Short mmCIF file of C-alpha atoms and ligand atoms in Angstrom, two decimals:
data_model
loop_
_atom_site.label_atom_id
_atom_site.label_comp_id
_atom_site.label_asym_id
_atom_site.label_seq_id
_atom_site.Cartn_x
_atom_site.Cartn_y
_atom_site.Cartn_z
CA MET A 1 6.69 26.27 -9.23
CA THR A 2 10.08 25.23 -7.57
CA ILE A 3 9.59 21.85 -7.14
CA ASP A 4 11.99 19.51 -4.26
CA VAL A 5 11.29 15.70 -4.33
CA VAL A 6 12.12 13.55 -1.54
CA ILE A 7 12.21 9.86 -1.86
CA LEU A 8 12.32 7.71 1.11
CA ALA A 9 14.64 4.93 0.29
CA ALA A 10 16.21 4.25 3.59
CA GLY A 11 13.80 1.03 4.84
CA LYS A 12 15.76 -2.45 5.35
CA GLY A 13 12.39 -4.08 3.41
CA THR A 14 12.71 -7.09 6.27
CA ARG A 15 10.15 -9.18 4.35
CA MET A 16 12.22 -9.47 1.17
CA HIS A 17 14.41 -11.29 2.77
CA SER A 18 17.08 -10.19 0.46
CA ASP A 19 20.64 -8.60 0.20
CA LEU A 20 19.46 -6.94 -2.73
CA PRO A 21 17.85 -3.40 -1.37
CA LYS A 22 14.23 -3.71 -1.30
CA VAL A 23 14.16 -0.34 -4.29
CA LEU A 24 16.31 -2.31 -6.52
CA HIS A 25 14.09 -4.70 -7.00
CA PRO A 26 12.55 -4.15 -10.14
CA ILE A 27 9.36 -3.90 -11.41
CA GLY A 28 8.52 -4.44 -15.07
CA GLY A 29 12.02 -4.88 -15.54
CA ILE A 30 13.44 -1.53 -14.07
CA PRO A 31 14.51 -1.10 -10.50
CA MET A 32 11.26 0.51 -8.29
CA LEU A 33 13.70 3.40 -7.24
CA GLU A 34 14.30 4.17 -11.00
CA ARG A 35 10.53 3.91 -11.37
CA VAL A 36 10.11 6.62 -8.99
CA ILE A 37 12.89 8.81 -10.16
CA ASP A 38 11.86 8.40 -13.82
CA THR A 39 8.66 9.47 -12.88
CA ALA A 40 9.98 12.50 -10.46
CA MET A 41 12.18 13.66 -13.18
CA SER A 42 9.59 14.30 -15.67
CA LEU A 43 7.68 17.01 -13.62
CA GLY A 44 10.40 19.26 -15.07
CA GLU A 45 13.18 20.84 -13.38
CA VAL A 46 13.33 19.21 -10.09
CA GLN A 47 15.93 18.61 -7.60
CA ILE A 48 15.75 14.71 -6.48
CA THR A 49 17.27 13.49 -2.91
CA VAL A 50 17.18 10.37 -2.31
CA VAL A 51 16.84 9.10 1.28
CA ILE A 52 19.15 5.97 2.21
CA GLY A 53 20.05 3.68 4.81
CA HIS A 54 20.05 0.19 4.50
CA GLY A 55 21.90 -0.79 1.19
CA ALA A 56 23.34 2.57 1.45
CA GLU A 57 26.09 1.90 -1.00
CA LEU A 58 24.84 -0.38 -3.55
CA VAL A 59 21.26 2.09 -3.80
CA ARG A 60 24.08 5.29 -4.81
CA GLU A 61 26.03 3.24 -7.00
CA ARG A 62 23.14 2.53 -8.97
CA PHE A 63 21.99 5.44 -9.48
CA ALA A 64 25.23 7.54 -9.55
CA ASP A 65 24.55 9.15 -13.01
CA ARG A 66 21.23 10.48 -12.13
CA GLY A 67 21.85 13.66 -11.40
CA VAL A 68 20.41 13.14 -7.30
CA ARG A 69 21.32 13.93 -4.24
CA PHE A 70 21.81 11.15 -1.66
CA VAL A 71 21.35 11.82 2.12
CA GLU A 72 22.01 9.23 4.42
CA GLN A 73 19.77 8.49 7.40
CA ALA A 74 21.39 6.32 9.88
CA GLN A 75 19.03 5.29 11.76
CA GLN A 76 15.26 4.76 10.68
CA LEU A 77 13.64 6.65 13.01
CA GLY A 78 10.32 7.14 11.40
CA THR A 79 9.20 9.14 7.97
CA GLY A 80 9.32 12.91 9.55
CA HIS A 81 12.54 11.87 11.10
CA ALA A 82 13.93 10.96 7.21
CA VAL A 83 12.11 13.68 4.91
CA ALA A 84 13.68 15.99 7.89
CA GLN A 85 17.62 14.66 6.45
CA ALA A 86 16.46 16.15 2.75
CA ALA A 87 15.16 19.83 5.01
CA PRO A 88 18.87 21.68 4.72
CA TYR A 89 19.00 21.26 0.96
CA PHE A 90 15.42 22.77 0.49
CA ARG A 91 15.72 25.50 -1.77
CA ALA A 92 13.57 28.38 -0.42
CA GLY A 93 10.37 28.64 -1.93
CA ALA A 94 9.71 24.80 -2.79
CA ASN A 95 7.09 23.12 -3.20
CA VAL A 96 8.28 19.62 -1.60
CA LEU A 97 6.65 16.43 -2.92
CA VAL A 98 7.31 12.93 -1.00
CA LEU A 99 8.18 9.86 -2.62
CA TYR A 100 8.71 6.35 -1.76
CA GLY A 101 11.31 4.46 -3.30
CA ASP A 102 8.94 1.71 -3.03
CA VAL A 103 6.04 3.17 -4.72
CA PRO A 104 6.94 2.84 -8.05
CA LEU A 105 4.27 2.42 -10.36
CA VAL A 106 2.51 6.82 -8.70
CA LYS A 107 1.68 8.82 -11.96
CA ALA A 108 2.68 12.21 -13.06
CA GLY A 109 -0.07 13.14 -14.08
CA SER A 110 -1.40 12.66 -10.22
CA LEU A 111 1.91 14.17 -8.91
CA GLN A 112 0.90 17.50 -11.05
CA SER A 113 -2.67 17.47 -9.48
CA LEU A 114 -1.42 17.34 -5.75
CA LEU A 115 1.22 19.85 -6.23
CA SER A 116 -1.14 21.93 -7.85
CA ALA A 117 -3.52 21.40 -4.91
CA ALA A 118 -0.56 22.39 -2.74
CA ASP A 119 -0.86 26.15 -2.89
CA CYS A 120 -2.06 27.10 -0.13
CA GLY A 121 -1.35 24.27 2.26
CA PRO A 122 0.06 20.66 2.31
CA ALA A 123 -1.52 18.24 0.03
CA LEU A 124 -1.45 14.51 0.66
CA MET A 125 -2.80 12.15 -1.30
CA SER A 126 -5.13 8.92 -0.67
CA VAL A 127 -7.10 6.44 -1.27
CA GLU A 128 -10.34 4.93 -0.30
CA MET A 129 -9.49 0.96 0.37
CA ALA A 130 -11.85 -1.70 1.15
CA ASN A 131 -9.16 -3.22 3.69
CA PRO A 132 -7.60 -0.06 5.19
CA ALA A 133 -5.31 -2.03 7.87
CA GLY A 134 -1.83 -1.34 8.32
CA TYR A 135 -2.18 2.04 6.62
CA GLY A 136 -2.64 5.61 8.54
CA ARG A 137 -6.49 6.76 8.51
CA ILE A 138 -7.61 10.13 7.55
CA VAL A 139 -9.58 12.14 10.10
CA ARG A 140 -12.31 14.55 8.26
CA ASP A 141 -14.49 17.00 10.40
CA SER A 142 -18.14 17.38 9.97
CA SER A 143 -17.62 19.78 6.93
CA GLY A 144 -15.13 17.17 4.97
CA ARG A 145 -11.69 18.86 6.31
CA VAL A 146 -8.83 16.97 6.90
CA GLN A 147 -7.87 16.99 10.42
CA SER A 148 -5.19 14.43 11.10
CA ILE A 149 -3.90 11.14 10.18
CA VAL A 150 -4.22 8.63 12.63
CA GLU A 151 -1.56 5.50 12.60
CA GLU A 152 -3.11 2.35 12.88
CA LYS A 153 -0.97 1.43 15.63
CA ASP A 154 -2.22 4.73 17.50
CA ALA A 155 -6.28 4.18 16.19
CA ASP A 156 -9.15 3.75 18.01
CA ALA A 157 -11.97 1.27 17.41
CA ASP A 158 -14.33 4.74 15.28
CA THR A 159 -10.85 5.78 13.50
CA LEU A 160 -10.05 2.20 12.16
CA ALA A 161 -13.77 1.84 10.68
CA ILE A 162 -12.59 4.61 8.60
CA SER A 163 -11.28 3.28 4.56
CA GLU A 164 -9.79 6.75 3.48
CA VAL A 165 -6.15 6.17 4.39
CA ASN A 166 -3.14 7.92 3.56
CA THR A 167 -0.74 6.61 0.79
CA GLY A 168 2.50 8.77 2.21
CA ILE A 169 2.94 10.64 -0.88
CA LEU A 170 2.39 14.57 0.10
CA ALA A 171 3.11 18.06 -1.11
CA ALA A 172 3.85 21.49 1.04
CA SER A 173 6.18 24.25 1.58
CA GLY A 174 9.54 23.22 2.22
CA ASP A 175 9.66 26.15 4.91
CA LEU A 176 6.77 24.91 6.67
CA LEU A 177 7.86 21.43 6.40
CA ALA A 178 11.68 22.65 7.54
CA ARG A 179 10.09 24.91 10.34
CA TRP A 180 7.33 21.56 11.54
CA LEU A 181 10.07 18.71 11.00
CA PRO A 182 12.25 19.88 14.06
CA GLU A 183 9.24 19.96 16.65
CA LEU A 184 7.58 16.70 15.75
CA SER A 185 7.56 14.89 18.55
CA CYS A 186 8.41 10.60 18.99
CA ASP A 187 5.67 10.05 21.69
CA ASN A 188 3.28 7.66 19.78
CA ALA A 189 3.12 3.89 19.78
CA GLN A 190 5.78 3.01 17.57
CA GLY A 191 8.09 5.69 19.31
CA GLU A 192 8.85 7.49 15.61
CA TYR A 193 8.50 10.79 14.28
CA TYR A 194 5.59 10.52 12.04
CA LEU A 195 5.90 12.64 8.55
CA THR A 196 1.89 12.68 9.05
CA ASP A 197 1.70 14.73 12.28
CA ILE A 198 2.40 17.67 10.20
CA VAL A 199 -0.95 17.60 8.81
CA GLY A 200 -2.09 18.24 12.93
CA ARG A 201 0.47 20.85 13.41
CA SER A 202 -0.94 22.91 9.95
CA VAL A 203 -4.72 22.70 10.58
CA SER A 204 -4.10 23.89 14.20
CA GLU A 205 -2.39 26.67 12.41
CA GLY A 206 -5.18 27.60 10.95
CA ILE A 207 -3.70 26.18 7.53
CA ALA A 208 -6.32 24.11 5.18
CA VAL A 209 -4.84 20.58 4.11
CA ALA A 210 -5.87 18.97 1.15
CA GLY A 211 -6.74 15.01 0.34
CA VAL A 212 -6.67 14.24 -3.11
CA LEU A 213 -8.21 10.70 -4.30
CA ALA A 214 -5.56 8.52 -6.16
CA SER A 215 -7.89 7.54 -9.18
CA ASP A 216 -6.02 4.24 -8.90
CA PRO A 217 -4.91 1.73 -6.31
CA LEU A 218 -2.00 0.64 -8.66
CA GLU A 219 -0.56 3.76 -8.52
CA VAL A 220 -0.20 3.88 -4.45
CA ALA A 221 0.38 0.38 -4.13
CA GLY A 222 3.84 -0.38 -1.79
CA VAL A 223 5.90 -3.59 -1.88
CA ASN A 224 7.17 -4.91 1.14
CA SER A 225 6.96 -8.26 -0.01
CA ARG A 226 8.25 -11.18 -3.22
CA ALA A 227 4.38 -12.03 -3.38
CA GLN A 228 3.70 -8.00 -3.34
CA GLN A 229 6.26 -7.18 -5.96
CA ALA A 230 4.73 -10.29 -7.53
CA GLN A 231 0.75 -9.64 -7.45
CA MET A 232 2.48 -5.69 -8.68
CA GLU A 233 4.36 -7.38 -11.74
CA ARG A 234 1.10 -8.76 -13.01
CA ALA A 235 -1.16 -5.68 -12.62
CA LEU A 236 0.76 -3.58 -14.24
CA GLN A 237 1.76 -6.45 -17.07
CA HIS A 238 -2.00 -6.02 -17.70
CA GLN A 239 -1.77 -2.51 -17.66
CA GLN A 240 0.92 -2.77 -20.57
CA ALA A 241 -0.42 -5.11 -22.60
CA THR A 242 -3.95 -3.22 -22.02
CA SER A 243 -2.19 -0.06 -23.46
CA LEU A 244 -1.23 -2.06 -26.40
CA MET A 245 -4.19 -3.00 -27.22
CA ASN A 246 -5.69 -0.07 -27.12
CA ALA A 247 -3.47 1.35 -29.84
CA GLY A 248 -4.13 -0.93 -32.31
CA VAL A 249 -1.56 -4.01 -30.73
CA THR A 250 -2.99 -7.55 -31.71
CA LEU A 251 -2.06 -9.49 -28.33
CA LEU A 252 -2.88 -13.29 -28.77
CA ASP A 253 -2.82 -13.83 -25.14
CA PRO A 254 -2.77 -10.65 -23.69
CA ALA A 255 -2.00 -12.05 -19.71
CA ARG A 256 1.42 -14.14 -22.13
CA ILE A 257 3.31 -10.97 -22.39
CA ASP A 258 5.86 -9.38 -20.66
CA ILE A 259 7.18 -6.08 -21.20
CA ARG A 260 10.57 -5.12 -18.98
CA GLY A 261 11.14 -2.16 -20.03
CA SER A 262 9.39 -0.22 -23.19
CA LEU A 263 8.02 -1.67 -26.30
CA THR A 264 6.76 0.24 -28.97
CA CYS A 265 4.74 -1.10 -31.61
CA ASP A 266 3.85 0.78 -35.15
CA THR A 267 0.29 -0.55 -36.41
CA ASP A 268 -0.84 -3.62 -37.19
CA VAL A 269 1.52 -5.47 -35.04
CA SER A 270 1.25 -8.70 -33.56
CA ILE A 271 2.64 -10.78 -31.05
CA ASP A 272 1.70 -14.80 -30.23
CA ILE A 273 2.34 -16.12 -26.57
CA ASN A 274 4.55 -15.78 -23.92
CA CYS A 275 6.99 -13.46 -25.84
CA ILE A 276 9.26 -11.48 -23.12
CA PHE A 277 10.50 -7.92 -23.76
CA GLU A 278 13.15 -6.06 -22.26
CA GLY A 279 15.27 -2.69 -22.55
CA THR A 280 13.69 -0.44 -25.17
CA VAL A 281 12.31 -2.43 -28.53
CA SER A 282 10.55 -0.61 -31.21
CA LEU A 283 8.53 -2.88 -34.03
CA GLY A 284 7.37 -1.31 -37.29
CA LYS A 285 4.25 -1.75 -38.89
CA GLY A 286 2.97 -5.12 -39.58
CA VAL A 287 5.86 -7.17 -37.79
CA LYS A 288 4.50 -10.33 -36.71
CA ILE A 289 5.99 -11.91 -33.49
CA GLY A 290 5.66 -15.83 -32.96
CA PRO A 291 5.78 -17.29 -29.66
CA ASN A 292 7.87 -18.19 -27.08
CA CYS A 293 9.93 -15.55 -28.04
CA LEU A 294 12.52 -12.75 -26.44
CA LEU A 295 13.89 -9.23 -27.97
CA LYS A 296 16.00 -7.52 -26.08
CA ASN A 297 16.86 -3.79 -27.00
CA CYS A 298 16.24 -4.13 -30.60
CA HIS A 299 14.40 -2.55 -33.49
CA LEU A 300 12.20 -4.43 -36.08
CA ALA A 301 11.64 -2.70 -39.11
CA ASP A 302 8.27 -2.62 -40.90
CA GLY A 303 6.73 -6.12 -42.30
CA THR A 304 9.50 -8.18 -40.53
CA ARG A 305 8.23 -12.09 -39.25
CA VAL A 306 9.87 -13.12 -36.14
CA GLU A 307 8.79 -17.46 -36.22
CA ALA A 308 8.57 -19.03 -32.61
CA ASN A 309 11.19 -19.47 -29.80
CA SER A 310 14.02 -17.33 -31.29
CA ILE A 311 15.88 -14.78 -29.60
CA ILE A 312 16.88 -11.24 -30.51
CA GLU A 313 19.56 -8.85 -28.70
CA GLY A 314 21.07 -5.75 -29.41
CA ALA A 315 19.78 -6.13 -33.48
CA GLU A 316 19.07 -3.94 -35.78
CA VAL A 317 16.14 -5.42 -38.09
CA GLY A 318 15.39 -3.72 -41.68
CA GLU A 319 12.23 -3.94 -43.48
CA THR A 320 10.57 -7.74 -44.34
CA CYS A 321 13.02 -9.84 -42.95
CA THR A 322 12.29 -13.09 -41.67
CA ILE A 323 13.81 -14.67 -38.63
CA GLY A 324 13.56 -18.24 -36.99
CA PRO A 325 12.25 -20.39 -35.50
CA PHE A 326 14.81 -20.56 -33.07
CA ALA A 327 16.76 -18.60 -34.04
CA ARG A 328 19.64 -16.78 -31.95
CA LEU A 329 20.71 -12.92 -33.16
CA ARG A 330 23.01 -10.91 -31.07
CA PRO A 331 24.47 -7.68 -30.44
CA GLY A 332 25.67 -6.19 -33.41
CA THR A 333 23.35 -7.77 -35.57
CA GLU A 334 22.26 -5.60 -38.26
CA LEU A 335 19.96 -7.33 -41.30
CA SER A 336 18.80 -5.71 -44.04
CA THR A 337 15.89 -5.53 -46.17
CA GLY A 338 14.67 -8.66 -46.60
CA ALA A 339 17.51 -10.87 -44.68
CA LYS A 340 16.70 -14.52 -43.70
CA VAL A 341 17.98 -16.14 -40.55
CA GLY A 342 16.54 -19.97 -40.40
CA ASN A 343 16.61 -22.20 -37.89
CA PHE A 344 19.06 -22.67 -35.36
CA VAL A 345 21.61 -19.93 -36.72
CA GLU A 346 23.68 -17.66 -34.24
CA THR A 347 24.93 -14.49 -35.19
CA LYS A 348 26.99 -11.91 -33.44
CA LYS A 349 28.46 -8.23 -34.91
CA ALA A 350 27.18 -9.28 -38.12
CA LYS A 351 25.66 -7.29 -41.25
CA ILE A 352 23.74 -8.91 -43.15
CA GLY A 353 23.46 -7.43 -46.89
CA ALA A 354 19.48 -7.16 -48.73
CA GLY A 355 17.83 -10.86 -49.95
CA SER A 356 20.68 -12.90 -48.18
CA LYS A 357 19.65 -15.92 -46.65
CA ILE A 358 21.63 -18.13 -43.77
CA ASN A 359 18.67 -20.95 -43.48
CA HIS A 360 20.02 -23.39 -41.00
CA LEU A 361 22.74 -23.65 -38.54
CA SER A 362 25.72 -21.73 -38.53
CA TYR A 363 27.36 -19.38 -36.60
CA VAL A 364 27.71 -15.83 -38.25
CA GLY A 365 30.24 -13.67 -36.24
CA ASP A 366 32.33 -10.91 -36.48
CA ALA A 367 31.23 -10.68 -40.03
CA LEU A 368 29.57 -8.58 -43.45
CA VAL A 369 27.56 -10.53 -45.67
CA GLY A 370 27.12 -8.87 -49.07
CA GLU A 371 23.79 -8.63 -50.70
CA ALA A 372 22.14 -11.62 -52.04
CA VAL A 373 24.47 -14.06 -50.57
CA ASN A 374 23.49 -17.66 -49.66
CA ILE A 375 25.51 -19.34 -46.71
CA GLY A 376 24.54 -22.92 -46.31
CA ALA A 377 23.71 -25.05 -43.77
CA GLY A 378 26.04 -25.72 -41.37
CA THR A 379 28.59 -22.83 -41.92
CA ILE A 380 30.50 -21.54 -39.36
CA THR A 381 33.00 -18.16 -39.62
CA CYS A 382 35.91 -18.87 -37.33
CA ASN A 383 36.28 -15.46 -35.71
CA TYR A 384 38.53 -16.47 -32.45
CA ASP A 385 41.75 -17.95 -32.56
CA GLY A 386 41.37 -18.52 -28.65
CA VAL A 387 43.18 -14.82 -28.48
CA ASN A 388 41.57 -12.53 -31.01
CA LYS A 389 38.13 -12.07 -32.65
CA SER A 390 38.83 -11.48 -36.89
CA LEU A 391 36.64 -10.66 -40.05
CA THR A 392 35.50 -12.60 -41.93
CA GLU A 393 34.35 -10.38 -45.78
CA ILE A 394 31.88 -12.14 -48.41
CA GLY A 395 30.84 -10.12 -51.33
CA ASP A 396 27.54 -9.73 -53.06
CA GLN A 397 26.21 -13.26 -54.44
CA ALA A 398 28.46 -15.17 -52.83
CA PHE A 399 27.33 -18.65 -52.78
CA ILE A 400 29.05 -20.35 -49.91
CA GLY A 401 28.21 -24.28 -49.64
CA SER A 402 26.92 -26.59 -47.25
CA ASN A 403 29.08 -27.24 -43.65
CA THR A 404 32.08 -24.41 -44.88
CA ALA A 405 34.34 -23.50 -42.45
CA LEU A 406 35.69 -19.85 -43.09
CA VAL A 407 38.75 -19.20 -40.84
CA ALA A 408 39.12 -15.43 -40.43
CA PRO A 409 40.52 -12.99 -41.25
CA VAL A 410 39.27 -14.35 -45.04
CA THR A 411 37.67 -12.80 -48.13
CA VAL A 412 35.53 -14.52 -50.49
CA GLY A 413 34.77 -12.60 -53.05
CA ALA A 414 31.54 -11.31 -55.08
CA GLY A 415 29.63 -14.12 -56.53
CA ALA A 416 32.59 -16.59 -55.72
CA THR A 417 31.46 -20.19 -54.82
CA ILE A 418 32.34 -22.17 -51.96
CA ALA A 419 32.30 -26.17 -52.10
CA ALA A 420 30.60 -27.85 -50.07
CA GLY A 421 32.74 -29.07 -46.81
CA SER A 422 34.99 -26.31 -47.28
CA THR A 423 38.04 -25.24 -45.00
CA ILE A 424 38.88 -21.60 -45.88
CA THR A 425 41.95 -19.53 -44.20
CA ARG A 426 42.79 -17.84 -47.98
CA ALA A 427 40.62 -15.09 -49.70
CA VAL A 428 38.79 -16.22 -52.55
CA ASP A 429 38.36 -14.12 -55.59
CA PRO A 430 35.27 -12.94 -56.96
CA GLU A 431 33.50 -15.55 -59.21
CA ALA A 432 35.94 -17.99 -58.23
CA LEU A 433 35.45 -21.78 -57.09
CA ALA A 434 37.05 -22.47 -54.10
CA VAL A 435 37.12 -26.33 -53.08
CA ALA A 436 39.47 -27.01 -49.69
CA ARG A 437 38.27 -30.70 -49.01
CA GLY A 438 39.80 -34.05 -49.57
CA LYS A 439 39.29 -35.45 -52.19
CA GLN A 440 36.84 -38.71 -52.52
CA ARG A 441 38.83 -42.18 -52.96
CA ASN A 442 36.22 -44.82 -54.08
CA ILE A 443 37.75 -48.96 -53.09
CA SER A 444 35.66 -51.17 -54.46
CA GLY A 445 35.03 -55.00 -53.12
CA TRP A 446 35.53 -53.03 -49.25
CA GLN A 447 35.45 -56.40 -46.98
CA ARG A 448 33.60 -54.74 -44.15
CA PRO A 449 35.54 -56.44 -40.46
CA THR A 450 34.02 -59.05 -38.70
CA LYS A 451 33.24 -59.49 -34.89
CA LYS A 452 35.93 -61.72 -33.95
CA GLN A 453 35.21 -65.32 -32.14
CA LYS A 454 35.71 -65.43 -28.42
C1 UD1 B 1 3.26 5.28 6.21
C2 UD1 B 1 2.46 6.44 6.74
C3 UD1 B 1 0.66 6.49 7.31
C4 UD1 B 1 0.31 5.40 5.45
C5 UD1 B 1 1.50 4.29 4.71
C6 UD1 B 1 1.35 3.99 3.55
C7 UD1 B 1 3.70 7.93 8.71
C8 UD1 B 1 3.97 7.82 10.20
N1 UD1 B 1 2.81 6.85 8.42
O1 UD1 B 1 2.78 3.83 7.28
O2 UD1 B 1 -0.23 6.79 6.70
O3 UD1 B 1 -0.54 4.81 5.67
O4 UD1 B 1 3.21 4.85 5.09
O5 UD1 B 1 2.26 2.84 3.36
O6 UD1 B 1 4.50 8.11 7.48
N2 UD1 B 1 10.96 4.99 5.73
C9 UD1 B 1 12.28 5.74 5.91
N3 UD1 B 1 12.78 6.28 6.99
C10 UD1 B 1 12.26 5.90 8.27
C11 UD1 B 1 11.14 5.85 7.95
C12 UD1 B 1 10.69 5.50 7.16
O7 UD1 B 1 13.16 5.48 4.95
O8 UD1 B 1 12.82 6.19 9.13
C13 UD1 B 1 10.88 4.76 4.84
C14 UD1 B 1 10.44 2.99 3.88
O9 UD1 B 1 11.75 2.88 3.85
C15 UD1 B 1 9.46 3.14 3.97
C16 UD1 B 1 8.47 4.35 3.78
O10 UD1 B 1 9.48 5.24 4.33
O11 UD1 B 1 9.68 2.65 2.06
C17 UD1 B 1 7.31 3.99 4.54
O12 UD1 B 1 7.82 3.89 5.73
P1 UD1 B 1 7.03 2.45 6.86
O13 UD1 B 1 7.63 2.56 7.86
O14 UD1 B 1 6.86 1.93 5.48
O15 UD1 B 1 5.72 3.45 7.16
P2 UD1 B 1 4.18 2.78 7.36
O16 UD1 B 1 4.54 2.62 8.60
O17 UD1 B 1 3.87 2.11 5.86
CA1 CA B 2 6.25 1.97 10.28
#
């Protein structure tokens, strides 16, 4: 089946009161339109046309590398007019699927069903709503066949009482749409070219229209305001938390986790409250995440523990490591098996070897640290001279005393010892002791200054 997807995204989103086009606002950390494009692409070999208008340039820029076509609808004259902008690109014999940039949680499975239902005639996705206000109503005849869609503003009292509404999502033959769309009229309460009018048109030509009920109102919900965005965000977070728990993850409170991207967990992972996961995060077997942590684009291997209030971004963490509390791992951090990064330690572009420890109050950036190294409290790699960044290399089993400044570029050999309080500017040989600090003088009988009389 040839599938041409049209995504409507030209509307202004007035009620968002935003300079950002509505479809670029995120749900679960991903712009709404990106979610729709991803879902459409998961249907197989599809051709995607996005109809843009308000904020067209920003939308184009954001998705320039996605292999989708953009067509501009200069004036928003209605959903029928919007789809008509894409009609010149319909491929012969294609099934056209109409989606919306502001209906981000639609599921591929439902779209597959809709496309299958559109084999003989148009198929539209409908949903039952307790409060159908604002939506187009699905009018069926006495034997249940879809007759037409009537927009709220064009509806009489009987029609308004119908609780089955149009989600807007539909699938139909591109050849039929290309014939029907140019013939739509705007003779209605809103003076718009309604896409929904193709339903009546199809029926009058004797082509039955299928109605496929959406299983879950969330997947067909649209976002028109910040409040709806926030509601949808909560609903999505709830859904994601539930599927993690169903897969065996312990969430100490499923209402206090936010996944803005994708989180994959191996068995027996436990996540304490108020954790945020951004981008792509994966956690190995038995990983434990303490409360109030932020993890972004990182992988943590089996058995690693992250204590409270830690931030990990762009890091690759090996097995059985311990991180935090209050640690910050920045991009390019790699921890090997059993490494420890403790409280108030910041790392960046740093490879830390197996079993090495940086337990307290240190900055280790642009560094290669060997195995079983002990880095004392208050150690700083001085990696930046104001212009360039330089590397610090520390060999296996080195011992760096507390409050050491390692002025890069510099190397500390394997097994070397650095005395506390040293400022190291030259290479230290393996197994050597380096002491680089002012010598202590003791002056006996020292008289403290006394306060002057006024
Ligand atoms: C539409 C349907 C209605 C359905 C409802 C579901 C029509 C005529 N009505 O109504 O039956 O119940 O969706 O939410 O289709 N858009 C454009 N260009 C335009 C007009 C709209 O790109 O010229 C886009 C908008 O950005 C929006 C979407 O299409 O994302 C829907 O448009 P909107 O005007 O909100 O449709 P509704 O009046 O809600
Ligand atoms: Ca409208």
